[in-house]
């Protein structure tokens, strides 16, 4: 397979290198990643500035390009410039392996997920892959799973505008119990700010948050991980709240006057 | 009502000033907006750096705070620092008025929408408001509609984790035909890059795109605007593709072994 590999931790991050080395054992891999860390950039794109692309001189069985932009920029450049020059469309976009999980509300902040969603918009089957440990992540487990998953899962099952959000426990591969289909949960953060004063007398604030895990859904993404499973959640870019739309339509019939 | 007003075009943008002046005729408004333009930042948050907040000295019937971050940061700071210090929770978060529409796939790139979604996560009813013209937007039409909508629409109908994405045609108010409930459409961009060479001999790329409007859905958001209506789309932060989840569950029963 031809694999476009992106991330949001930046091109020098260990997670993307681990993914590239594992995947290139069996596949043709092109790495196209932000030259600097882009965590929690969300689905940003660079419109007001142009993008610079630099091919790195590396001694590896894959190509590596550093882009002066976000994960979504990297997917666009990867598809519309790098792969276009080769005359091929890649078979899959892989975004990751991210340092830290992307569960619940993380999904909308995550540059890793946005890389996969950008591939999904372009019509290429796409996976976001994260390891659920920020401190000392075991990337090899996720990389091994990725190799196996790409062999066994028929990517054609993923429709356009949808991607798979995969989260892997940070434990040795042989301790993983399996993978499980899950739903994006209500896992979220109770934010608070720590106030400090800088050397120039100005107040500034560090954002902190406590994790809230109170989703009653047994399919909640984070529950799979807590039980030693890899979570696989199909996510779409279409965010319409269909239930509320139906409710409101029943209440407000047809077009509403504003005079 | 107590209104937290944010945007992604930055605190000096005419759209947020127009909204603040109209809304403060009837409501208590606190503006909390990025000190610099943050368009297409997506739902980014600032984790690796702290945030600076500066209260501006203005001669207006509302307060104004400039934040060194993204729209989502502004909502967090607005709720967890500024309103917290006042001892109140605002009745509504308004994000806008944005220069340019947020329709179809724009929704996932949009800093304006992310401001509203951040309010929705925090449990405050939230609206994103955009004018469908980038060149010469008529903000007053959207501001007038906003005032009227806040009077007539019961915000308690919006459940937590859901916001309303409102797009207003850039035409005089009296020419607006009304408002309509819509669905986030498949409207998207066919991207391409224009390659140039900088004065130092390095290639760089400008991102460009042609708009694709081929959604067969009569409720597609962009169709309301083309017909002279304001579109109101309820959007949620939960992106699970429920249809695909059901299909995959039927195919892969229970937990999947990875050995």
Coordinates of C-alpha atoms in Angstrom, one line a residue:
Chain A
X1 CA 0.0 0.0 0.0
X2 CA 1.0 3.6 -0.4
X3 CA 0.7 5.3 2.9
X4 CA 0.7 9.1 3.7
X5 CA 1.9 9.4 7.3
X6 CA 1.2 12.7 9.2
X7 CA 1.1 13.8 12.8
X8 CA 0.7 16.8 15.0
X9 CA 3.6 16.2 17.4
X10 CA 5.9 17.4 14.6
X11 CA 8.3 15.6 12.2
X12 CA 11.0 15.0 14.9
X13 CA 8.6 13.2 17.3
X14 CA 9.4 9.6 18.2
X15 CA 5.8 8.4 17.5
X16 CA 5.8 9.2 13.8
X17 CA 9.3 7.7 13.4
X18 CA 8.2 4.5 15.0
X19 CA 5.1 4.3 12.8
X20 CA 7.2 5.0 9.6
X21 CA 9.7 2.3 10.5
X22 CA 7.1 -0.3 11.2
X23 CA 4.9 0.5 8.2
X24 CA 7.7 0.7 5.8
X25 CA 8.6 -2.9 6.4
X26 CA 5.6 -3.8 4.3
X27 CA 4.4 -0.6 2.6
X28 CA 5.6 2.5 0.7
X29 CA 5.5 5.3 3.2
X30 CA 5.8 9.1 2.7
X31 CA 6.0 11.1 5.9
X32 CA 4.7 14.6 5.6
X33 CA 4.6 16.3 9.0
X34 CA 4.7 19.7 10.6
X35 CA 8.2 21.0 11.2
X36 CA 7.1 22.1 14.7
X37 CA 4.8 20.7 17.3
X38 CA 1.1 21.3 16.5
X39 CA -0.7 19.6 19.4
X40 CA -4.2 20.8 20.1
X41 CA -4.2 23.0 17.0
X42 CA -7.6 21.5 16.1
X43 CA -8.5 21.3 12.5
X44 CA -6.5 24.4 11.6
X45 CA -5.4 25.3 8.1
X46 CA -3.0 27.9 6.9
X47 CA -4.7 30.4 4.6
X48 CA -3.1 33.8 5.3
X49 CA 0.4 32.5 4.7
X50 CA 2.0 30.2 2.1
X51 CA 3.5 26.8 3.1
X52 CA 7.1 25.8 2.8
X53 CA 8.0 22.1 2.2
X54 CA 11.4 20.7 2.8
X55 CA 12.5 17.2 1.9
X56 CA 14.7 15.7 4.6
X57 CA 18.0 13.9 3.9
X58 CA 17.5 10.7 5.9
X59 CA 18.9 7.2 5.9
X60 CA 15.5 5.4 6.0
X61 CA 13.4 3.3 3.7
X62 CA 10.8 6.1 3.4
X63 CA 10.6 9.7 2.3
X64 CA 10.2 12.5 4.8
X65 CA 8.9 16.1 4.2
X66 CA 8.7 18.9 6.8
X67 CA 5.9 21.4 6.2
X68 CA 5.6 24.8 7.8
X69 CA 2.0 24.2 8.8
X70 CA -0.7 22.2 10.6
X71 CA -1.5 18.5 10.3
X72 CA -4.4 19.4 7.9
X73 CA -2.0 21.4 5.8
X74 CA 0.4 18.4 5.7
X75 CA -2.4 16.2 4.3
X76 CA -3.3 18.7 1.7
X77 CA 0.3 19.2 0.6
X78 CA 0.9 15.5 0.8
X79 CA -2.0 14.7 -1.5
X80 CA -2.1 17.7 -3.8
X81 CA 1.7 18.2 -4.2
X82 CA 3.9 15.3 -3.1
X83 CA 1.7 12.3 -4.2
X84 CA 0.3 14.3 -7.2
X85 CA 3.9 14.7 -8.5
X86 CA 4.3 10.9 -8.2
X87 CA 1.0 10.5 -10.1
X88 CA -0.6 8.3 -7.4
X89 CA -3.3 8.6 -4.8
X90 CA -2.3 7.0 -1.5
X91 CA -4.3 4.0 -0.2
X92 CA -4.5 5.4 3.3
X93 CA -3.7 8.4 5.4
X94 CA -2.3 7.5 8.8
X95 CA -2.1 10.3 11.4
X96 CA 0.1 9.6 14.4
X97 CA 1.3 7.8 16.4
X98 CA 0.2 10.5 18.8
X99 CA 1.8 11.0 22.2
X100 CA -1.4 10.9 24.4
X101 CA -4.9 9.7 23.9
X102 CA -7.6 11.3 21.8
X103 CA -10.9 10.4 23.6
X104 CA -14.2 12.1 24.2
X105 CA -13.9 15.9 23.7
X106 CA -10.2 15.5 22.8
X107 CA -11.4 14.6 19.4
X108 CA -12.4 18.2 18.5
X109 CA -9.1 19.7 19.8
X110 CA -6.9 17.1 18.3
X111 CA -4.5 17.8 15.5
X112 CA -4.0 14.1 15.1
X113 CA -7.7 13.5 14.5
X114 CA -7.8 16.5 12.2
X115 CA -5.1 15.0 10.0
X116 CA -7.3 11.9 9.5
X117 CA -10.4 13.9 8.9
X118 CA -8.6 15.9 6.2
X119 CA -7.8 12.7 4.5
X120 CA -11.5 11.6 4.8
X121 CA -12.6 14.9 3.2
X122 CA -10.3 14.2 0.3
X123 CA -11.8 10.7 -0.1
X124 CA -8.8 8.7 1.1
X125 CA -9.5 6.1 3.9
X126 CA -7.9 7.6 7.0
X127 CA -6.9 6.5 10.5
X128 CA -5.9 8.6 13.5
X129 CA -3.7 6.6 16.0
X130 CA -2.9 7.6 19.5
X131 CA -1.2 6.0 22.5
X132 CA -2.9 6.6 25.8
X133 CA 0.1 7.8 27.7
X134 CA 1.6 11.2 27.5
X135 CA 4.6 10.6 29.8
X136 CA 6.2 7.4 28.6
X137 CA 4.2 6.0 25.6
X138 CA 4.9 2.6 24.2
X139 CA 4.6 3.4 20.5
X140 CA 5.6 -0.1 19.4
X141 CA 2.3 -1.6 20.5
X142 CA 0.3 0.9 18.4
X143 CA 2.7 0.4 15.4
X144 CA 2.4 -3.4 15.5
X145 CA -1.4 -3.1 15.8
X146 CA -1.5 -0.7 12.9
X147 CA 0.4 -3.1 10.7
X148 CA -1.9 -5.9 11.6
X149 CA -5.1 -3.8 11.3
X150 CA -4.1 -2.6 7.8
X151 CA -3.7 -6.3 6.7
X152 CA -7.0 -7.4 8.1
X153 CA -9.4 -4.5 8.0
X154 CA -10.9 -3.7 4.6
X155 CA -10.4 0.1 4.3
X156 CA -13.1 0.3 1.6
X157 CA -15.7 -0.1 4.4
X158 CA -14.9 3.5 5.5
X159 CA -17.1 5.9 3.5
X160 CA -15.9 9.3 2.4
X161 CA -16.0 12.1 5.1
X162 CA -15.5 9.4 7.8
X163 CA -12.2 8.3 9.5
X164 CA -11.3 5.8 12.2
X165 CA -10.1 7.2 15.5
X166 CA -7.9 4.5 17.1
X167 CA -6.6 4.7 20.7
X168 CA -4.1 2.1 22.0
X169 CA -3.3 1.4 25.6
X170 CA 0.4 2.1 26.4
X171 CA 1.1 -1.5 27.5
X172 CA 3.2 -4.3 25.8
X173 CA 1.5 -5.8 22.7
X174 CA 1.0 -9.2 24.3
X175 CA -1.0 -7.7 27.1
X176 CA -3.6 -6.0 24.8
X177 CA -6.8 -8.0 25.0
X178 CA -8.0 -7.1 21.5
X179 CA -9.8 -4.2 19.7
X180 CA -13.3 -3.0 20.1
X181 CA -15.7 -0.7 18.2
X182 CA -16.5 2.3 20.4
X183 CA -18.3 5.6 20.4
X184 CA -16.8 9.1 21.0
X185 CA -17.7 9.6 24.7
X186 CA -18.6 12.6 26.9
X187 CA -15.2 12.3 28.5
X188 CA -14.1 16.0 29.0
X189 CA -12.2 18.4 31.2
X190 CA -13.2 20.6 34.1
X191 CA -11.0 23.5 33.3
X192 CA -9.4 25.9 35.7
X193 CA -6.6 28.4 35.4
X194 CA -3.6 28.9 37.5
X195 CA -2.8 32.6 37.7
X196 CA 0.8 33.8 37.9
X197 CA 2.6 37.2 37.5
X198 CA 5.3 37.6 34.9
X199 CA 8.6 39.5 35.5
X200 CA 7.0 42.5 33.9
X201 CA 4.1 42.6 36.4
X202 CA 1.5 41.2 34.0
X203 CA -0.9 38.5 35.1
X204 CA -0.9 35.3 33.0
X205 CA -2.8 32.1 33.2
X206 CA -1.9 28.4 32.8
X207 CA -4.8 26.2 31.6
X208 CA -5.3 23.1 33.6
X209 CA -8.1 20.6 33.8
X210 CA -9.5 17.6 35.7
X211 CA -10.7 14.7 33.6
X212 CA -14.4 13.9 33.9
X213 CA -15.4 10.3 33.0
X214 CA -19.1 9.9 33.7
X215 CA -20.5 8.7 30.4
X216 CA -23.1 5.9 31.1
X217 CA -22.6 4.5 27.6
X218 CA -20.9 1.0 27.8
X219 CA -19.4 1.7 24.3
X220 CA -17.7 4.9 25.5
X221 CA -14.2 5.1 24.0
X222 CA -12.3 5.5 27.2
X223 CA -13.9 2.4 28.8
X224 CA -12.3 0.1 26.2
X225 CA -8.9 1.4 27.1
X226 CA -9.5 1.1 30.8
X227 CA -10.3 -2.6 30.2
X228 CA -7.1 -3.3 28.2
X229 CA -8.7 -3.0 24.7
X230 CA -7.8 -0.8 21.7
X231 CA -10.7 1.5 20.9
X232 CA -11.8 2.0 17.2
X233 CA -14.3 4.8 16.7
X234 CA -15.7 5.8 13.3
X235 CA -16.0 9.6 13.3
X236 CA -17.5 11.8 10.6
X237 CA -17.0 15.5 9.8
X238 CA -20.8 16.0 9.8
X239 CA -21.7 17.4 13.1
X240 CA -25.4 18.1 12.7
X241 CA -27.4 17.2 15.9
X242 CA -30.0 15.2 14.0
X243 CA -32.2 14.6 17.1
X244 CA -32.4 18.3 17.9
X245 CA -32.9 19.2 14.3
X246 CA -36.0 16.9 14.2
X247 CA -37.3 18.3 17.5
X248 CA -36.9 21.9 16.3
X249 CA -38.4 21.2 12.9
X250 CA -41.5 19.7 14.7
X251 CA -41.8 22.9 16.7
X252 CA -40.9 25.5 14.0
X253 CA -42.7 24.6 10.8
X254 CA -41.2 25.8 7.6
X255 CA -39.4 29.1 7.1
X256 CA -39.5 31.6 9.9
X257 CA -40.2 35.2 9.3
X258 CA -37.9 37.8 10.9
X259 CA -40.0 40.9 10.7
Chain B
X1 CA -29.0 38.5 29.5
X2 CA -25.3 38.2 30.2
X3 CA -23.5 37.6 27.0
X4 CA -19.9 36.4 26.5
X5 CA -18.9 37.5 23.0
X6 CA -15.9 35.9 21.2
X7 CA -14.7 35.7 17.7
X8 CA -11.8 34.4 15.6
X9 CA -11.1 37.5 13.4
X10 CA -9.5 39.1 16.5
X11 CA -10.6 41.8 18.9
X12 CA -10.0 44.7 16.4
X13 CA -12.4 43.1 13.8
X14 CA -15.4 45.2 12.7
X15 CA -17.8 42.2 13.1
X16 CA -17.3 41.7 16.8
X17 CA -17.6 45.5 17.4
X18 CA -20.9 45.6 15.5
X19 CA -22.2 42.6 17.5
X20 CA -21.1 44.2 20.8
X21 CA -22.8 47.5 20.0
X22 CA -26.1 46.0 18.9
X23 CA -26.2 43.4 21.7
X24 CA -25.3 45.9 24.5
X25 CA -28.4 47.9 23.6
X26 CA -30.4 45.3 25.5
X27 CA -27.9 43.0 27.2
X28 CA -24.8 43.0 29.4
X29 CA -21.9 42.1 27.1
X30 CA -18.4 41.0 27.8
X31 CA -16.1 40.8 24.8
X32 CA -13.3 38.3 25.2
X33 CA -11.4 37.9 21.9
X34 CA -8.1 36.9 20.5
X35 CA -5.6 39.8 20.2
X36 CA -4.7 38.6 16.7
X37 CA -6.6 37.1 13.9
X38 CA -7.2 33.4 14.4
X39 CA -9.2 32.4 11.3
X40 CA -9.2 28.7 10.4
X41 CA -7.4 27.8 13.5
X42 CA -10.0 25.1 14.1
X43 CA -10.8 24.1 17.6
X44 CA -7.3 24.9 18.9
X45 CA -6.4 25.4 22.5
X46 CA -3.2 26.7 24.0
X47 CA -1.6 24.1 26.2
X48 CA 2.1 24.6 25.9
X49 CA 2.1 28.3 26.7
X50 CA 0.2 30.3 29.3
X51 CA -2.4 33.0 28.3
X52 CA -2.2 36.7 28.8
X53 CA -5.4 38.7 29.3
X54 CA -5.5 42.5 28.8
X55 CA -8.6 44.6 29.7
X56 CA -8.9 47.4 27.1
X57 CA -9.7 51.0 27.9
X58 CA -12.6 51.7 25.7
X59 CA -15.5 54.2 25.6
X60 CA -18.3 51.7 25.1
X61 CA -21.2 50.2 27.1
X62 CA -19.4 46.8 27.3
X63 CA -16.2 45.4 28.6
X64 CA -13.5 44.2 26.3
X65 CA -10.6 41.7 27.0
X66 CA -7.8 40.8 24.6
X67 CA -6.5 37.3 25.0
X68 CA -3.2 35.9 23.6
X69 CA -4.9 32.8 22.3
X70 CA -7.5 31.1 20.2
X71 CA -11.3 31.5 20.2
X72 CA -11.6 28.3 22.4
X73 CA -9.0 29.8 24.8
X74 CA -11.1 33.0 24.9
X75 CA -14.2 31.1 25.9
X76 CA -12.4 29.2 28.6
X77 CA -10.8 32.4 30.0
X78 CA -14.1 34.3 29.7
X79 CA -16.0 31.6 31.7
X80 CA -13.4 30.4 34.1
X81 CA -11.6 33.7 34.9
X82 CA -13.6 36.8 33.8
X83 CA -17.2 35.7 34.6
X84 CA -16.0 33.6 37.5
X85 CA -14.6 36.8 39.1
X86 CA -18.0 38.4 38.6
X87 CA -19.6 35.4 40.3
X88 CA -22.0 34.7 37.3
X89 CA -22.4 32.2 34.5
X90 CA -23.3 34.0 31.2
X91 CA -26.7 33.1 29.6
X92 CA -25.2 32.7 26.2
X93 CA -21.9 32.5 24.3
X94 CA -22.0 34.3 21.0
X95 CA -19.1 33.7 18.6
X96 CA -18.8 36.2 15.8
X97 CA -19.9 38.0 13.8
X98 CA -17.5 36.3 11.4
X99 CA -16.3 37.8 8.2
X100 CA -17.2 35.0 5.7
X101 CA -19.6 32.0 5.9
X102 CA -19.1 28.8 7.8
X103 CA -21.0 26.2 5.7
X104 CA -20.3 22.5 5.0
X105 CA -16.7 21.5 5.7
X106 CA -15.9 25.1 6.9
X107 CA -17.5 24.0 10.2
X108 CA -14.5 21.8 11.2
X109 CA -11.9 24.5 10.2
X110 CA -13.7 27.4 11.7
X111 CA -12.5 29.2 14.8
X112 CA -15.9 30.9 15.0
X113 CA -17.7 27.6 15.3
X114 CA -15.1 26.3 17.7
X115 CA -15.8 29.3 20.0
X116 CA -19.5 28.2 20.1
X117 CA -18.6 24.6 20.6
X118 CA -16.4 25.4 23.5
X119 CA -19.3 27.2 25.2
X120 CA -21.5 24.1 24.4
X121 CA -18.9 21.8 26.1
X122 CA -19.0 24.1 29.2
X123 CA -22.8 23.8 29.3
X124 CA -23.7 27.4 28.2
X125 CA -26.1 27.8 25.2
X126 CA -23.9 29.0 22.3
X127 CA -24.3 30.5 18.9
X128 CA -21.8 30.9 16.1
X129 CA -22.8 33.8 13.7
X130 CA -21.2 34.4 10.3
X131 CA -21.9 36.7 7.4
X132 CA -21.7 35.0 4.0
X133 CA -19.4 37.6 2.4
X134 CA -15.7 37.9 2.9
X135 CA -15.1 41.0 0.8
X136 CA -17.7 43.5 1.9
X137 CA -19.9 41.9 4.7
X138 CA -23.0 43.7 6.0
X139 CA -22.6 42.9 9.7
X140 CA -25.7 45.0 10.7
X141 CA -28.1 42.4 9.2
X142 CA -26.6 39.6 11.3
X143 CA -26.4 41.8 14.4
X144 CA -30.1 42.8 14.1
X145 CA -31.1 39.2 13.5
X146 CA -29.1 38.1 16.5
X147 CA -30.9 40.6 18.8
X148 CA -34.3 39.4 17.5
X149 CA -33.3 35.7 17.7
X150 CA -32.2 36.0 21.3
X151 CA -35.6 37.5 22.2
X152 CA -37.7 34.9 20.4
X153 CA -35.7 31.6 20.6
X154 CA -35.7 29.8 23.9
X155 CA -32.0 28.9 24.4
X156 CA -32.9 26.2 26.9
X157 CA -33.9 24.1 23.9
X158 CA -30.2 23.7 23.1
X159 CA -28.8 20.7 25.0
X160 CA -25.3 20.6 26.4
X161 CA -22.6 19.7 23.8
X162 CA -24.7 21.3 21.0
X163 CA -24.5 24.8 19.5
X164 CA -26.3 26.6 16.8
X165 CA -24.3 27.5 13.7
X166 CA -26.0 30.6 12.1
X167 CA -25.1 31.9 8.7
X168 CA -26.6 35.2 7.5
X169 CA -26.7 36.4 3.8
X170 CA -24.8 39.7 3.3
X171 CA -27.8 41.7 2.2
X172 CA -29.9 44.5 3.8
X173 CA -32.1 43.2 6.7
X174 CA -35.4 43.9 4.9
X175 CA -34.3 41.7 2.0
X176 CA -33.8 38.6 4.2
X177 CA -36.7 36.2 3.6
X178 CA -36.6 34.6 7.0
X179 CA -34.6 31.9 8.9
X180 CA -34.6 28.2 8.2
X181 CA -33.4 25.0 10.1
X182 CA -30.7 23.4 8.0
X183 CA -28.2 20.6 8.0
X184 CA -24.4 20.9 7.8
X185 CA -23.8 20.1 4.1
X186 CA -21.2 18.4 2.0
X187 CA -20.1 21.8 0.6
X188 CA -16.3 21.6 0.4
X189 CA -13.2 22.7 -1.5
X190 CA -11.3 21.1 -4.3
X191 CA -7.9 22.2 -3.1
X192 CA -4.9 23.0 -5.3
X193 CA -1.6 24.8 -4.6
X194 CA 0.0 27.6 -6.5
X195 CA 3.8 27.1 -6.4
X196 CA 6.1 30.1 -6.2
X197 CA 9.8 30.6 -5.5
X198 CA 10.9 32.9 -2.6
X199 CA 13.8 35.4 -2.9
X200 CA 16.0 32.7 -1.3
X201 CA 15.3 30.2 -4.0
X202 CA 13.0 28.0 -1.9
X203 CA 9.7 26.8 -3.3
X204 CA 6.6 27.7 -1.4
X205 CA 2.9 27.0 -1.9
X206 CA -0.3 29.1 -1.6
X207 CA -3.4 27.0 -0.8
X208 CA -6.3 27.7 -3.1
X209 CA -9.6 25.9 -3.6
X210 CA -12.7 25.7 -5.8
X211 CA -16.0 25.4 -3.9
X212 CA -18.0 22.2 -4.6
X213 CA -21.7 22.5 -4.0
X214 CA -23.3 19.2 -5.0
X215 CA -25.2 18.1 -1.9
X216 CA -28.6 16.6 -2.9
X217 CA -30.1 17.4 0.5
X218 CA -32.7 20.1 0.3
X219 CA -31.8 21.1 3.9
X220 CA -28.2 21.7 3.0
X221 CA -27.0 24.8 4.8
X222 CA -25.7 26.7 1.7
X223 CA -29.0 26.3 -0.1
X224 CA -30.9 28.4 2.5
X225 CA -28.5 31.3 1.9
X226 CA -28.7 31.0 -1.9
X227 CA -32.4 31.5 -1.5
X228 CA -32.1 34.6 0.7
X229 CA -32.7 32.8 4.1
X230 CA -30.6 32.7 7.2
X231 CA -29.5 29.1 8.0
X232 CA -29.6 27.8 11.5
X233 CA -27.9 24.4 12.0
X234 CA -27.7 22.6 15.3
X235 CA -24.3 21.0 15.6
X236 CA -22.8 18.7 18.2
X237 CA -19.3 17.9 19.3
X238 CA -20.1 14.2 19.0
X239 CA -18.8 13.0 15.7
X240 CA -19.4 9.2 15.8
X241 CA -20.6 7.9 12.5
X242 CA -23.5 6.0 14.0
X243 CA -24.5 4.3 10.8
X244 CA -21.0 2.9 10.1
X245 CA -20.7 1.9 13.8
X246 CA -23.9 -0.1 13.5
X247 CA -22.7 -1.7 10.2
X248 CA -19.3 -2.6 11.6
X249 CA -20.8 -4.0 14.8
X250 CA -23.0 -6.3 12.7
X251 CA -19.9 -7.5 10.9
X252 CA -17.4 -7.8 13.7
X253 CA -19.2 -9.3 16.7
X254 CA -17.8 -8.4 20.1
X255 CA -14.2 -7.8 20.9
X256 CA -11.6 -8.6 18.3
X257 CA -8.5 -10.6 19.0
X258 CA -5.2 -9.2 17.7
X259 CA -3.0 -12.2 18.0

